[in-house]
Amino acid sequence: MRSSVSYILSTTTSEPNMSHPDYEQFSHDHAALLILVKQIGSCLKTKTFNKFYERISKVNTVKITDSTGQVRNILIRYIKEHPVENNDWGDFQTHRRLLGLISLGRYDSQQELNEICRVHESLKVKYTSTLFDSRCILFGVNDEREYPSDNSSPEEESSSSSKLSVDEPVSEPKESDSKPRDKFTTPTNFKARAIFYNEADPCTDLENQLNEFINSLFWVLESKRLERSREKIERVSLLLAPFEKKDFVGLDMDSRNNKKRCNGRMTKHLGDLYLQAGLLSESLGYYHSAVETLKSVNDWLWLGAAYEGLCAASALVWYPNIQRNVSLHRNASLPEGSPKRSNSISTPMENTKRDIINMLPPDEISKRYREAIIHYSKYQNAGIIETEASFKAARISVEQNHSLQAASFLQNVVFINLTLSEQEKIQRFETLSDLYMEIGFIRKAAFCQRLAATRHVSPQNPTPNWNKCYSLILQSFPGHKISLDPTEMSTIHSPCGWPSLQIQLLQELVVASKRMGHSALATRHMTFLLQTMWQHLSSSEQKEFAIQLQSLSSQCEGAPVPLVLDTGIVIPPANLSNVPICSGFNLRSLQPHLQPRKIETFKRDLGPFLFTPIKFGTLERSSSKPQSKMDFLWVENDVCEVTLKLVNPLPFELKVSNMRLLTSGVVFESIPETVVLPSDTPTSLTLNGTPKESGELEIQGYSTHTLGVKSNCRLRCMPNFLPCYSIEVIPVLPTMEIKTSLPQSATFSSFQNFENVVTSASISLYNGESTECTITLTNNSHVPIEMLEVSIQSVLELSLQDQIFKWSQENLESQLPLMPNGTASLTLYLYSAANFLAAGYGPNELSSGVFGSSHGSSLMSMSAGPSSLPSRLNSPIYSAMGSSFHGTRRNELNSSFRSSNSGQSSMTTTGYRSPGALILPQHAASTVVEGQLQLRYSGGAGLRAGYCRSSSIFITLEMLPSLQVTNWDVLPAETSSQFYLVLDIANMTSQEMELYYTPTKHMLIEGHESCRVPVPVNRCPLSKLTKLYMDQNSGMNNRLDLDKICSDHIANLVDLRWQLLSLNTRGKATLKGITLTPNMLDIVRMSPLNWEVSVNGDFLKPQEEINCDAGDCLSVRISICNSLEKPLQHLILSIQFYQDHRNGTHNYRLETRVVIIGCAKKILPVLEPQSKAWHACNVLFLTPGQYKMDIQCSTSDALSTNQPILGPCGHSWRYIPAVDVNVHI
Amino acid sequence: MAVCAAIIGKDNSPKYFTCLNPDEELGFQYKVLSSLDVIEEKLNSGNKSVSDTRELYLGMLYSLEKHKIYGYVSNTKIKFIIVIDSTNTSLRDNEIRSMFRKLHSIYADNVCNPFYIPDEPITSKSFDKSVKHIISGI
């Protein structure tokens, strides 16, 4: 657009140049009357002035009826500053002339009044060449009444015409005329019209005053217009632009060309005047003809002006409503000088539009403007005119909605080379940016704003203004897509802005705010830069900015609060969540022993399947997502933990202090942490805190203090985290410290869940030994413990467990409640319970006495040995097999096995002491029993909420073998009320053991040796067994019950105590669980039959021997009495003799040696309770020798096949012991 | 010979930027960024008149004291911008047009690369090399 001839045509700039561009001009201002509104004197407050200026500005269009009755629409433009040089261009474009002056001043004293008047007069002098009229508005002190100045003095040349033609009455002077003038008077040389107001007055007639003033201006103008239009067009002098004066020196002024030039210029001037006077169509005509004339003489400058006039007049017709957009000036930073008036040129002109000849159509306007600008550009000195024209053209393009056209006009502005003050340059950029903004070129606007900002602080600028620079940079942010809120910057869909530019801008902003002296802002912006631009910064930049931030924050710490600037802009807080980077955030459950548990646990119904390894992951994908609600609980007043994983991305060590948790919900006291993070190494950190209330707690993030900046890093602002975590806090629970009197165990085995184990205890005990363990419980919280439950958990069988661990719940409960700092003690009794009977065989095993115990069963007569020796250890396998077939149902195969084995047994069991090595059972090693003593306790509010805590003591009990009963058997005693329990007892220890097996008898056993002891035991009374006899139909169970009753009977009566002499430990062994064979049972329990045997009429005493000679006839009488409470049926009482060879064989074949006279058997169909039956026979021994008489009574199974096999009915009872008969010669 | 070339995504974020003198990069970025306003305006007004047979080449966006900025927009609203020195009169419109076409074609090639995620800044070295090749006009 610019022509390159500009340098050729224009002279050097010694000429007076219009050095003060008015960027705010609209093309409409060509038609306006220029009025300067000036604040004078120091008393008037700027605020008041601005208020009045606003008010005055509203009177920007006045309708005046001229002398021909035509209504003229007069526009007025008010300005606050007007450099007097601009008046010089008044010939070129008349709207540049200052026509009116309004000054506002306030006075308190005569002196001040004088001063105001003086300044007003001097202003009048200053603009005297163009000024038509002036007003001085004076504000008096409060008690002052308004009064007019008596000497109204319109300007010199206009006084006659304007005064006379004022058609509106002047309203002000009337009422105040009469009033006596107070102490203040205007000085006599004050020749302006003064308007007096009280400062507090509403000043209702101000608008009227203004109207009157504008009228006076108009009439002066009108007279000038008429005067000019009447001039002979040939005679006019050449009108000159200020810089042209030299150009025409020495030119022939009378040349035809020059005449034309004069003529054209004058025509254009007339156009200006007509336009100002409100005569649009006439002015268009003049402009049009001026264009024709000037074009022909190549007067480019004035041709441009004529074009511009043409455009302005046309635009006024087309777009009467172009207004100064007030919203443009939202920036408080704009200089004061920008007038904030709004044009309200609202006369509808649609009907006249088409009528006016010479008017340019809208498209032509910008074309002509372009031409005008090109013509202007040919003159270097017309730079300002060109600039202003560009702005005006751009504004019209904006109105026409031609953004690109507007942009090209604006772009042209930048090229115009002007020698401007920095302030004006800045203003130029600001105006540009405003206009760019208006056409939606926000990036371009931002670019201009940034340029303006840099101009404010450029080295050429004598008065750098960092505040304005700062606010301009801030304004350019939207154009660069920077939002001051870091959350908005980080929650971007995609990075839209240009990072490198954003970084530079932010850096500039930091510098500006620093230079402004607002170090808090500098810190804030630096933090923002680091936070939002982190990913776009190189690592060296990151480091550099971090160090910068550190130094900035040393002046003013950054805090996460919004900063409010003086201009009202709020800078939201910026939080550093990138330094350090948090890569993990986990809430921790309390330590297991402190975790709250529900006191009552209701079993949920999980259906028939207790556990399924199949996870329906594919179906319930959502469930695998991390949950923000924690599934564990925290406890009020307990220290709770959150672990963070932090990474310091900076290449130097970073100190992060005052790290806390950010929470909402219940009151939470966070304990600040300080950590020094080495460079680039993930570091774990635990943040602690204590909830002070119960309820829902939300953890939203954490706060840091690093690089001098306090930040609240909220999880919702950080990627890869849930927005917050919530956790339930339950009411306060007590805590308890637990100590035991026993030493701690060295290791735990992997036994159940020992996570809540707080302490442990270990002890070694010999089997049968017992000890006490004192557990001390101390309440170390502030809440009394009101509930305490003790239970033991182990893998042991319940009954055994109860044997080993014992305590007194009552004793414990008596110590409750346990007050804070109180102590309770719990005694745990430990007993090393073990199976003293040689272990390793099931309880159902009938383990002993199978072979040797019988006193000559009829079926085993051939193999019967010396009897009654424990034989179990010799043939454990076969005994197991044989035992199950024991009784009357033995088969032949088994008996053959037995016979061979029993022979062996008799060989080995000769002595009472056998070497230990052979005997020691394989389970001799010590066993370790582990148990957890679980203490569930609660108190206070937590108890009422249904929660408790659970702590455990891990108890390791090593059970050392002490003694073991390797074998046992029963022998009939001398009296029928007792029997002997013969026990093989092995000392499993290496110490010498003293064994007390009866209250009076004891015995020493060497280490690892065994011995055999007989223990007299009372037989099991029938009273214990009656139930069994009564109930015949329960079969197998009865048999087992019988077994059990008898074994209990023995266990209760036999009291084995041992003492290890060297260790001084003593213990007790029990025979609990001893198993008995049916034959043994017969001995153990009392016989249901009472026997009375008499030989030759003498009652036989137990153990008594009968001596007789061969050939003697012995009369034996046997009577039995049923001591049961039920009748016995089908009894067979029999008598039999045999010889015991004492080598395991009994000889029953005594046909040649003994003769029984009478019946050897007697069948008793029924024996009623307590009734007696008897049988008698005679016996004759044929040969001398030792005989034994075996008397037995059996139920006949032949007769009662339907009877249970093992019941008392299919059984036989013997008279024990068998009676010895010695037959002598 | 161009001094600077830029590729800008449809959301106006920079995808690729290069200039002959790396020291001036920031200055060029400002200029290119502000030229986007013109492109957007041209696109908006262009769509009104011409339907879909839009000329991709936008011509000169605006000229500065030292540089002229040319624009080209693909149908997917990817903007290509080339800045040339205004003293360089040897470059004519046709040459610039062909430069843009080359740029467009190598950009299309780059998008075809399966390792390039569309809408990410282009960091490929070979792409950079070929762009430099184009703008230096060899």
CSV table of C-alpha atoms in Angstrom, one decimal, chain A residues 287-477:
chain,number,residue,atom,x,y,z
A,287,TYR,CA,-15.4,16.9,-1.8
A,288,HIS,CA,-16.3,15.4,-5.1
A,289,SER,CA,-15.4,18.4,-7.1
A,290,ALA,CA,-12.2,18.9,-5.0
A,291,VAL,CA,-11.2,15.4,-5.9
A,292,GLU,CA,-11.6,16.1,-9.6
A,293,THR,CA,-9.7,19.4,-9.4
A,294,LEU,CA,-6.9,18.1,-7.2
A,295,LYS,CA,-6.4,15.0,-9.3
A,296,SER,CA,-5.7,17.0,-12.3
A,297,VAL,CA,-3.0,19.0,-10.6
A,298,ASN,CA,-1.4,16.0,-8.9
A,299,ASP,CA,-1.8,17.5,-5.5
A,300,TRP,CA,-1.5,14.1,-3.8
A,301,LEU,CA,-1.7,15.2,-0.2
A,302,TRP,CA,-4.8,17.2,-0.6
A,303,LEU,CA,-6.3,14.7,-3.0
A,304,GLY,CA,-5.9,12.2,-0.2
A,305,ALA,CA,-7.6,14.6,2.2
A,306,ALA,CA,-10.4,15.1,-0.2
A,307,TYR,CA,-10.8,11.4,-0.6
A,308,GLU,CA,-10.9,11.0,3.1
A,309,GLY,CA,-13.5,13.7,3.5
A,310,LEU,CA,-15.6,12.0,0.9
A,311,CYS,CA,-15.3,8.7,2.7
A,312,ALA,CA,-16.0,10.3,6.1
A,313,ALA,CA,-19.1,12.0,4.8
A,314,SER,CA,-20.3,8.8,3.1
A,315,ALA,CA,-19.6,6.7,6.1
A,316,LEU,CA,-21.6,9.2,8.2
A,317,VAL,CA,-24.5,8.6,5.9
A,318,TRP,CA,-24.1,4.8,5.8
A,319,TYR,CA,-23.1,4.1,9.3
A,320,PRO,CA,-24.4,6.9,11.5
A,321,ASN,CA,-24.2,4.6,14.5
A,322,ILE,CA,-20.6,3.8,14.7
A,323,GLN,CA,-19.8,4.1,18.3
A,324,ARG,CA,-16.8,4.1,20.4
A,325,ASN,CA,-17.0,0.8,22.0
A,326,VAL,CA,-16.8,1.2,25.7
A,327,SER,CA,-15.9,-2.4,26.2
A,328,LEU,CA,-12.7,-1.8,24.4
A,329,HIS,CA,-11.5,0.2,27.3
A,330,ARG,CA,-12.1,-2.5,29.9
A,331,ASN,CA,-8.4,-2.4,30.4
A,332,ALA,CA,-7.8,0.0,33.3
A,333,SER,CA,-4.3,0.3,32.0
A,334,LEU,CA,-5.2,2.4,29.1
A,335,PRO,CA,-4.0,6.0,29.4
A,336,GLU,CA,-6.2,8.5,30.9
A,337,GLY,CA,-6.3,10.5,27.7
A,338,SER,CA,-8.5,8.1,25.9
A,339,PRO,CA,-11.9,9.7,25.9
A,340,LYS,CA,-14.7,7.5,27.0
A,341,ARG,CA,-17.5,9.1,25.2
A,342,SER,CA,-20.1,7.3,23.3
A,343,ASN,CA,-21.3,8.6,20.0
A,344,SER,CA,-25.0,8.4,19.8
A,345,ILE,CA,-25.5,9.6,16.3
A,346,SER,CA,-28.8,8.0,16.0
A,347,THR,CA,-30.7,10.0,13.5
A,348,PRO,CA,-32.3,7.7,11.0
A,349,MET,CA,-31.0,8.5,7.6
A,350,GLU,CA,-32.1,5.5,5.6
A,351,ASN,CA,-34.5,7.5,3.6
A,352,THR,CA,-31.9,10.1,2.6
A,353,LYS,CA,-29.2,7.6,1.8
A,354,ARG,CA,-30.1,7.0,-1.8
A,355,ASP,CA,-30.9,10.6,-2.5
A,356,ILE,CA,-27.5,12.1,-1.8
A,357,ILE,CA,-25.5,12.4,-5.0
A,358,ASN,CA,-21.8,11.9,-5.0
A,359,MET,CA,-22.1,9.6,-2.1
A,360,LEU,CA,-19.8,6.6,-2.1
A,361,PRO,CA,-21.3,3.2,-1.9
A,362,PRO,CA,-20.0,1.1,1.0
A,363,ASP,CA,-17.5,-0.9,-1.0
A,364,GLU,CA,-16.0,2.2,-2.4
A,365,ILE,CA,-15.3,3.8,1.0
A,366,SER,CA,-12.5,1.5,1.8
A,367,LYS,CA,-11.1,1.7,-1.7
A,368,ARG,CA,-11.0,5.5,-1.5
A,369,TYR,CA,-9.5,5.3,1.9
A,370,ARG,CA,-6.9,3.0,0.5
A,371,GLU,CA,-6.2,5.5,-2.2
A,372,ALA,CA,-6.0,8.4,0.3
A,373,ILE,CA,-3.6,6.4,2.4
A,374,ILE,CA,-1.4,5.7,-0.6
A,375,HIS,CA,-1.4,9.4,-1.4
A,376,TYR,CA,-0.6,10.4,2.2
A,377,SER,CA,2.2,7.9,2.2
A,378,LYS,CA,4.0,9.8,-0.4
A,379,TYR,CA,4.8,12.4,2.2
A,380,GLN,CA,6.9,11.6,5.1
A,381,ASN,CA,5.6,14.4,7.1
A,382,ALA,CA,2.0,13.3,6.7
A,383,GLY,CA,2.8,10.1,8.6
A,384,ILE,CA,0.5,10.9,11.4
A,385,ILE,CA,-2.3,11.8,9.0
A,386,GLU,CA,-1.7,8.5,7.3
A,387,THR,CA,-1.7,6.6,10.6
A,388,GLU,CA,-4.9,8.2,11.7
A,389,ALA,CA,-6.5,7.6,8.3
A,390,SER,CA,-5.5,3.9,8.6
A,391,PHE,CA,-7.2,3.6,11.9
A,392,LYS,CA,-10.3,5.4,10.7
A,393,ALA,CA,-10.4,3.2,7.6
A,394,ALA,CA,-9.9,0.1,9.8
A,395,ARG,CA,-12.8,1.2,12.0
A,396,ILE,CA,-15.0,1.5,9.0
A,397,SER,CA,-14.0,-1.9,7.8
A,398,VAL,CA,-14.8,-3.3,11.2
A,399,GLU,CA,-18.2,-1.7,10.9
A,400,GLN,CA,-18.5,-3.3,7.5
A,401,ASN,CA,-17.4,-6.6,8.9
A,402,HIS,CA,-14.5,-6.9,6.6
A,403,SER,CA,-11.9,-8.3,8.9
A,404,LEU,CA,-9.2,-8.9,6.3
A,405,GLN,CA,-9.5,-5.4,5.0
A,406,ALA,CA,-9.4,-4.0,8.5
A,407,ALA,CA,-6.3,-6.2,9.1
A,408,SER,CA,-4.6,-4.8,6.1
A,409,PHE,CA,-5.3,-1.2,7.1
A,410,LEU,CA,-3.9,-2.0,10.6
A,411,GLN,CA,-0.9,-3.8,9.1
A,412,ASN,CA,-0.2,-0.6,7.2
A,413,VAL,CA,0.0,1.3,10.5
A,414,VAL,CA,3.0,-0.6,11.5
A,415,PHE,CA,5.0,0.3,8.4
A,416,ILE,CA,4.5,4.0,8.8
A,417,ASN,CA,7.8,5.4,10.0
A,418,LEU,CA,7.1,8.0,12.6
A,419,THR,CA,9.2,9.8,15.1
A,420,LEU,CA,7.0,9.3,18.0
A,421,SER,CA,7.6,9.4,21.7
A,422,GLU,CA,7.6,6.0,23.4
A,423,GLN,CA,4.3,6.7,25.0
A,424,GLU,CA,2.7,7.3,21.6
A,425,LYS,CA,4.2,4.2,20.2
A,426,ILE,CA,2.8,2.2,23.0
A,427,GLN,CA,-0.6,3.9,22.5
A,428,ARG,CA,-0.4,2.9,18.9
A,429,PHE,CA,0.2,-0.7,19.7
A,430,GLU,CA,-2.6,-0.7,22.2
A,431,THR,CA,-5.0,0.8,19.8
A,432,LEU,CA,-3.9,-1.7,17.2
A,433,SER,CA,-4.4,-4.6,19.6
A,434,ASP,CA,-7.9,-3.3,20.5
A,435,LEU,CA,-8.9,-3.2,16.9
A,436,TYR,CA,-7.4,-6.6,16.2
A,437,MET,CA,-9.3,-7.8,19.1
A,438,GLU,CA,-12.4,-6.3,17.6
A,439,ILE,CA,-12.0,-8.2,14.4
A,440,GLY,CA,-11.3,-11.4,16.3
A,441,PHE,CA,-7.6,-11.5,15.6
A,442,ILE,CA,-6.7,-12.4,19.2
A,443,ARG,CA,-3.2,-13.7,18.4
A,444,LYS,CA,-2.3,-10.5,16.5
A,445,ALA,CA,-3.8,-8.5,19.3
A,446,ALA,CA,-1.7,-10.4,21.8
A,447,PHE,CA,1.3,-9.8,19.7
A,448,CYS,CA,0.7,-6.1,19.7
A,449,GLN,CA,0.0,-6.1,23.4
A,450,ARG,CA,3.3,-7.8,24.0
A,451,LEU,CA,5.0,-5.2,21.8
A,452,ALA,CA,3.4,-2.4,23.7
A,453,ALA,CA,4.5,-4.1,26.9
A,454,THR,CA,8.1,-4.3,25.8
A,455,ARG,CA,7.9,-0.6,24.7
A,456,HIS,CA,6.9,0.3,28.2
A,457,VAL,CA,10.2,-0.9,29.6
A,458,SER,CA,12.5,-0.5,26.6
A,459,PRO,CA,15.8,1.1,27.2
A,460,GLN,CA,14.7,4.1,25.0
A,461,ASN,CA,11.8,4.8,27.2
A,462,PRO,CA,12.8,7.5,29.7
A,463,THR,CA,10.0,6.5,32.1
A,464,PRO,CA,9.8,2.8,32.2
A,465,ASN,CA,6.6,1.6,33.6
A,466,TRP,CA,6.7,-2.0,34.7
A,467,ASN,CA,3.2,-1.9,36.1
A,468,LYS,CA,1.8,-1.2,32.6
A,469,CYS,CA,4.1,-3.6,31.1
A,470,TYR,CA,2.9,-6.3,33.5
A,471,SER,CA,-0.7,-5.7,32.9
A,472,LEU,CA,-0.3,-5.7,29.1
A,473,ILE,CA,1.5,-9.0,29.2
A,474,LEU,CA,-1.2,-10.3,31.3
A,475,GLN,CA,-3.8,-9.1,28.8
A,476,SER,CA,-1.9,-10.8,26.0
A,477,PHE,CA,-2.4,-14.2,27.7
